GROMACS .gro file of C-alpha atoms in nm:
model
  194
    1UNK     CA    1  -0.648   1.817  -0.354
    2UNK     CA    2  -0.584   1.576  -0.599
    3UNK     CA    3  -0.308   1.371  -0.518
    4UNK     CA    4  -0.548   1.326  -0.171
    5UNK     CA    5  -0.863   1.157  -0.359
    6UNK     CA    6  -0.594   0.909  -0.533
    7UNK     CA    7  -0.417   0.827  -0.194
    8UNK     CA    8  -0.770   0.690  -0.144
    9UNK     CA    9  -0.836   0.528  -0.462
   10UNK     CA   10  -0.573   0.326  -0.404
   11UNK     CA   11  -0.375   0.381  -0.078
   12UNK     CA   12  -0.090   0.169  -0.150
   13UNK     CA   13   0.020   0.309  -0.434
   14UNK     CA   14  -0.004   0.719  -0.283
   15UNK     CA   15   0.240   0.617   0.029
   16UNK     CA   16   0.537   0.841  -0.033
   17UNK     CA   17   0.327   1.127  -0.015
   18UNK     CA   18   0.310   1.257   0.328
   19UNK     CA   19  -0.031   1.415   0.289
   20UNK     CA   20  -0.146   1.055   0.169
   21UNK     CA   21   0.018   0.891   0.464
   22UNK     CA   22  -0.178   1.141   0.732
   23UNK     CA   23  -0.488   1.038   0.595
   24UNK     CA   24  -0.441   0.650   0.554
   25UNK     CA   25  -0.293   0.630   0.863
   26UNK     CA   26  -0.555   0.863   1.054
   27UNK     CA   27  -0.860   0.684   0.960
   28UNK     CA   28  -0.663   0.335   1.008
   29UNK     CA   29  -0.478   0.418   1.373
   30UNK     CA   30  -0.588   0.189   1.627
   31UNK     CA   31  -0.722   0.365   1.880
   32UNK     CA   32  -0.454   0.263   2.157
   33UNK     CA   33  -0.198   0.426   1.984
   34UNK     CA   34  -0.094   0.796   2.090
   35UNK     CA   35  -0.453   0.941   2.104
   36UNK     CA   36  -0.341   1.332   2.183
   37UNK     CA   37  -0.058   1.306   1.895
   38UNK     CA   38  -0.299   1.130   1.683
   39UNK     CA   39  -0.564   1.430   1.731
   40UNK     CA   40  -0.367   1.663   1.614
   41UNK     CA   41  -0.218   1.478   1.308
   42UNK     CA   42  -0.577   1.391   1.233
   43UNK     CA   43  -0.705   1.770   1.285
   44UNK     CA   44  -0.428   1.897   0.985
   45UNK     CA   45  -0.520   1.603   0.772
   46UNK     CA   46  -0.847   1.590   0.777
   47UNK     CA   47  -0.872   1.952   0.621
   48UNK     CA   48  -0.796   1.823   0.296
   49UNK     CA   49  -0.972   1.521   0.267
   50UNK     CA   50  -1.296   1.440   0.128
   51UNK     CA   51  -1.621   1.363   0.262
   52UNK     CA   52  -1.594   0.991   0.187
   53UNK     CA   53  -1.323   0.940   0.486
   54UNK     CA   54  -1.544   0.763   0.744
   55UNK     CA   55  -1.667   0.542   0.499
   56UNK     CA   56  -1.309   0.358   0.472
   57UNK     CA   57  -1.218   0.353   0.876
   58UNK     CA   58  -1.317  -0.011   0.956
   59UNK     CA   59  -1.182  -0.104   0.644
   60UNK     CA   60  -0.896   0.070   0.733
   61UNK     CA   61  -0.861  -0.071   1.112
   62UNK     CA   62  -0.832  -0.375   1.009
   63UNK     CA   63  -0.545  -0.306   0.720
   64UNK     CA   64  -0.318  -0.152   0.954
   65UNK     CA   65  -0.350  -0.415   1.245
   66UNK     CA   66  -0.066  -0.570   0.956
   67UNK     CA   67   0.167  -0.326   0.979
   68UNK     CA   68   0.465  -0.293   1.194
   69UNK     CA   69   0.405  -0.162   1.524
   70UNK     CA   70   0.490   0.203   1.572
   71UNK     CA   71   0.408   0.252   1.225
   72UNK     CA   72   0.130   0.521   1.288
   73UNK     CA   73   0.264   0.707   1.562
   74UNK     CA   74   0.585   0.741   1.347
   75UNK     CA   75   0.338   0.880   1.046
   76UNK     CA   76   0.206   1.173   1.337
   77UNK     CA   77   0.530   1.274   1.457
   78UNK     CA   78   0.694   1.310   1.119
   79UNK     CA   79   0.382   1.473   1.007
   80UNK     CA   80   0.359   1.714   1.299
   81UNK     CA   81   0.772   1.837   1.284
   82UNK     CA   82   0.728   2.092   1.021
   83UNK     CA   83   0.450   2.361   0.851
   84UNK     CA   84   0.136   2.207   0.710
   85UNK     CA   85   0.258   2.427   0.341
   86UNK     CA   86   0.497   2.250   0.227
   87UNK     CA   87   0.570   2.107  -0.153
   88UNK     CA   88   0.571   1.764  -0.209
   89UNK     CA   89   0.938   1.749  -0.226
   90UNK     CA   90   0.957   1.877   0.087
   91UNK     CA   91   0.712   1.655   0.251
   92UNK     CA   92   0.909   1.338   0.089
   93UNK     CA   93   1.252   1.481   0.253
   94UNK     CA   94   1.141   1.551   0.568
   95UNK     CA   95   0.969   1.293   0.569
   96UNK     CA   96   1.259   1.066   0.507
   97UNK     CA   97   1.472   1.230   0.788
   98UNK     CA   98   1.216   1.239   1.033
   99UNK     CA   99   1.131   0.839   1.002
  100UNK     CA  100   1.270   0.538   1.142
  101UNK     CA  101   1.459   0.364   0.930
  102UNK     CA  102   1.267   0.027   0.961
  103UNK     CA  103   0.948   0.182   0.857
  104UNK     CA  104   1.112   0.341   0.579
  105UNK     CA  105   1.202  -0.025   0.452
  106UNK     CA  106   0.850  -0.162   0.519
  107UNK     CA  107   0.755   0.190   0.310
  108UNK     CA  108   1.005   0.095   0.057
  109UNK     CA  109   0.916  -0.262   0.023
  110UNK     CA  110   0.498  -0.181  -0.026
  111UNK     CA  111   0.643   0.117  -0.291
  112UNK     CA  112   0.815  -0.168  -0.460
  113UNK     CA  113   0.599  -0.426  -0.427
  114UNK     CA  114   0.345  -0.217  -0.613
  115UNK     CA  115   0.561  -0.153  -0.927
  116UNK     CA  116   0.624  -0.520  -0.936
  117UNK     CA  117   0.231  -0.595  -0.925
  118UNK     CA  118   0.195  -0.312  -1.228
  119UNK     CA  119   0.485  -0.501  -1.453
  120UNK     CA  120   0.347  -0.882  -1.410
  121UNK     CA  121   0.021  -0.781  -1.434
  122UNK     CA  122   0.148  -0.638  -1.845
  123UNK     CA  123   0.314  -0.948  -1.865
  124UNK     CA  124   0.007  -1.148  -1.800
  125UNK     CA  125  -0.230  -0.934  -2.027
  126UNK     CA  126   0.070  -0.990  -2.315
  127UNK     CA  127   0.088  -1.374  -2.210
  128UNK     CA  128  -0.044  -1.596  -2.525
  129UNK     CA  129  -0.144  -1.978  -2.325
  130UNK     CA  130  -0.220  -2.027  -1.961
  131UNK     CA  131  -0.011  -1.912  -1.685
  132UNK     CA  132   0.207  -2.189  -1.506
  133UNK     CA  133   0.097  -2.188  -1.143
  134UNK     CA  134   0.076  -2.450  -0.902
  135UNK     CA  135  -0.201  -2.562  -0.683
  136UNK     CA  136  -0.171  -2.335  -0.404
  137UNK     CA  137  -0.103  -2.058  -0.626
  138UNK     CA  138   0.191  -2.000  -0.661
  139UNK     CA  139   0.361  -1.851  -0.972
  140UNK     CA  140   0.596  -2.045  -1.132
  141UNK     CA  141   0.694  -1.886  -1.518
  142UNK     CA  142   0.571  -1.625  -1.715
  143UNK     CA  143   0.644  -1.528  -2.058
  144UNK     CA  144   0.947  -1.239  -2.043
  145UNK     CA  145   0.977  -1.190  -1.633
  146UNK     CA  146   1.297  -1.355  -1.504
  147UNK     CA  147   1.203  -1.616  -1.193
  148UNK     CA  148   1.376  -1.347  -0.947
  149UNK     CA  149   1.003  -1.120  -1.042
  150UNK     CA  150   0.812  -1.457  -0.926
  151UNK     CA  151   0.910  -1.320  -0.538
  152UNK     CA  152   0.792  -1.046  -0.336
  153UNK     CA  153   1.012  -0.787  -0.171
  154UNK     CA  154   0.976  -1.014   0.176
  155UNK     CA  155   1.083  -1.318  -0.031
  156UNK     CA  156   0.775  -1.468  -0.048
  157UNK     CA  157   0.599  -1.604  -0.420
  158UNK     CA  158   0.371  -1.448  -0.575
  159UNK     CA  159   0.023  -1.633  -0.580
  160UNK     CA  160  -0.186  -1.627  -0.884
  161UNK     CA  161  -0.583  -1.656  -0.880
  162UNK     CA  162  -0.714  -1.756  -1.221
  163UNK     CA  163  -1.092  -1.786  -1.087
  164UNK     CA  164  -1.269  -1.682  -1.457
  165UNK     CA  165  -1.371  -1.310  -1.463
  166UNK     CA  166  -1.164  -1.219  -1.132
  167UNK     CA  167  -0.759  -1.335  -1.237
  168UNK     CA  168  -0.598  -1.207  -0.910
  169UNK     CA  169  -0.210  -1.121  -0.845
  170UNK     CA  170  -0.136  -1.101  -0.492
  171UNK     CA  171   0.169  -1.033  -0.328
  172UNK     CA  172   0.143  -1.194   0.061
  173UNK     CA  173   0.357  -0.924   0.234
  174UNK     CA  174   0.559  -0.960   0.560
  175UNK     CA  175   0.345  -1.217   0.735
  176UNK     CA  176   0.373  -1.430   0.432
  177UNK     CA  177   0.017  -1.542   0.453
  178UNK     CA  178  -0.224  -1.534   0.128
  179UNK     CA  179  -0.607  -1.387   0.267
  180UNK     CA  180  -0.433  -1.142   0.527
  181UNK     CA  181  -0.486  -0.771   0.568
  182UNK     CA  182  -0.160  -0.729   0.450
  183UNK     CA  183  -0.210  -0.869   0.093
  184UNK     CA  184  -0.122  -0.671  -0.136
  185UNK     CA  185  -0.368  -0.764  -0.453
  186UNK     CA  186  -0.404  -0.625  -0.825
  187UNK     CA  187  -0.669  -0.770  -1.096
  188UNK     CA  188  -0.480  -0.730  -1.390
  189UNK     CA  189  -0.743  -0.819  -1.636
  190UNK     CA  190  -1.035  -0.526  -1.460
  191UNK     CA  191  -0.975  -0.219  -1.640
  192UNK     CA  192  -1.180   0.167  -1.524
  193UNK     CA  193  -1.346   0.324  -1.740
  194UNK     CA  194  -1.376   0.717  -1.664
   0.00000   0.00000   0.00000
């Protein structure tokens, strides 16, 4: 499936889809969490995703250590509550119904978070001059964003690498932290070619 290989390409970005969310959250569960719910979520998720998967666990371990606690099991039970064919619109709204409502803001907040990387990272390729940052990072002012785009959806600023060749925007998520697992990071200058 499509949408499944782009979950992977970049996870962030894919979480509203439920499909998505089974797979990210199967190869990242920590293994203490709900092991017999957790086999079966993994078992219909891993159907449709590719041969890559085991390549990204540790990876993966690690990343979700960050996240709320409950965060995974909540992904298997909501994953588990209705028929594996379903259209994405129906994954999204049972989805929504079937989770807690403080994942769905930490869900909500990443979702966001994301878009807001995507727009400042156009500003900075339309920037003429340097970018004002400060010494630990932070962005202070760029061209055409109003300051309230300087914060992250936790509050936090937004930091600003400008090491030549690897620019970096990173937003520090919930533990506030810059160089956590929970980082959420674009380059906005390192384009794909296909």
């Amino acid at each position: 499936m499509t949408r499944t290989r782009a979950c992977y390409r970049r996870p962030m970005r894919a979480l509203p889809w439920v499909l998505g969310l089974a797979a990210l959250a199967c190869a990242c569960t920590p293994k203490q969490s709900g092991p017999a719910l957790w086999a079966k979520a993994c078992d219909r998720a891993l159907e449709t995703i590719d041969d890559k998967t085991p390549e990204r666990v540790e990876e993966c371990r690690e990343s979700m250590a960050a996240h709320p606690p409950g965060i995974a099991d909540d992904i298997a039970r909501c994953l588990l509550a209705g028929p594996a064919t379903r259209t994405q619109a129906e994954e999204k709204r049972d989805f929504d119904a079937c989770i807690r409502p403080e994942t769905q803001t930490y869900f909500d907040r990443v979702i966001a978070a994301n878009e807001q990387l995507g727009t400042l990272g156009q500003a900075l390729r339309a920037q003429d001059g340097p970018v004002d940052h400060g010494p630990d990072g932070q962005l202070r002012a760029l061209e055409g964003v109003p300051a309230e785009q300087l914060v992250d959806p936790w509050g936090h600023p937004i930091i600003y690498s400008d090491v030549p060749g690897e620019a970096q925007l990173c937003i520090v998520g919930p533990d506030g932290k810059h160089g956590t697992a929970d980082d959420i990071c674009e380059q906005p200058f390192v384009y794909f070619q296909f």
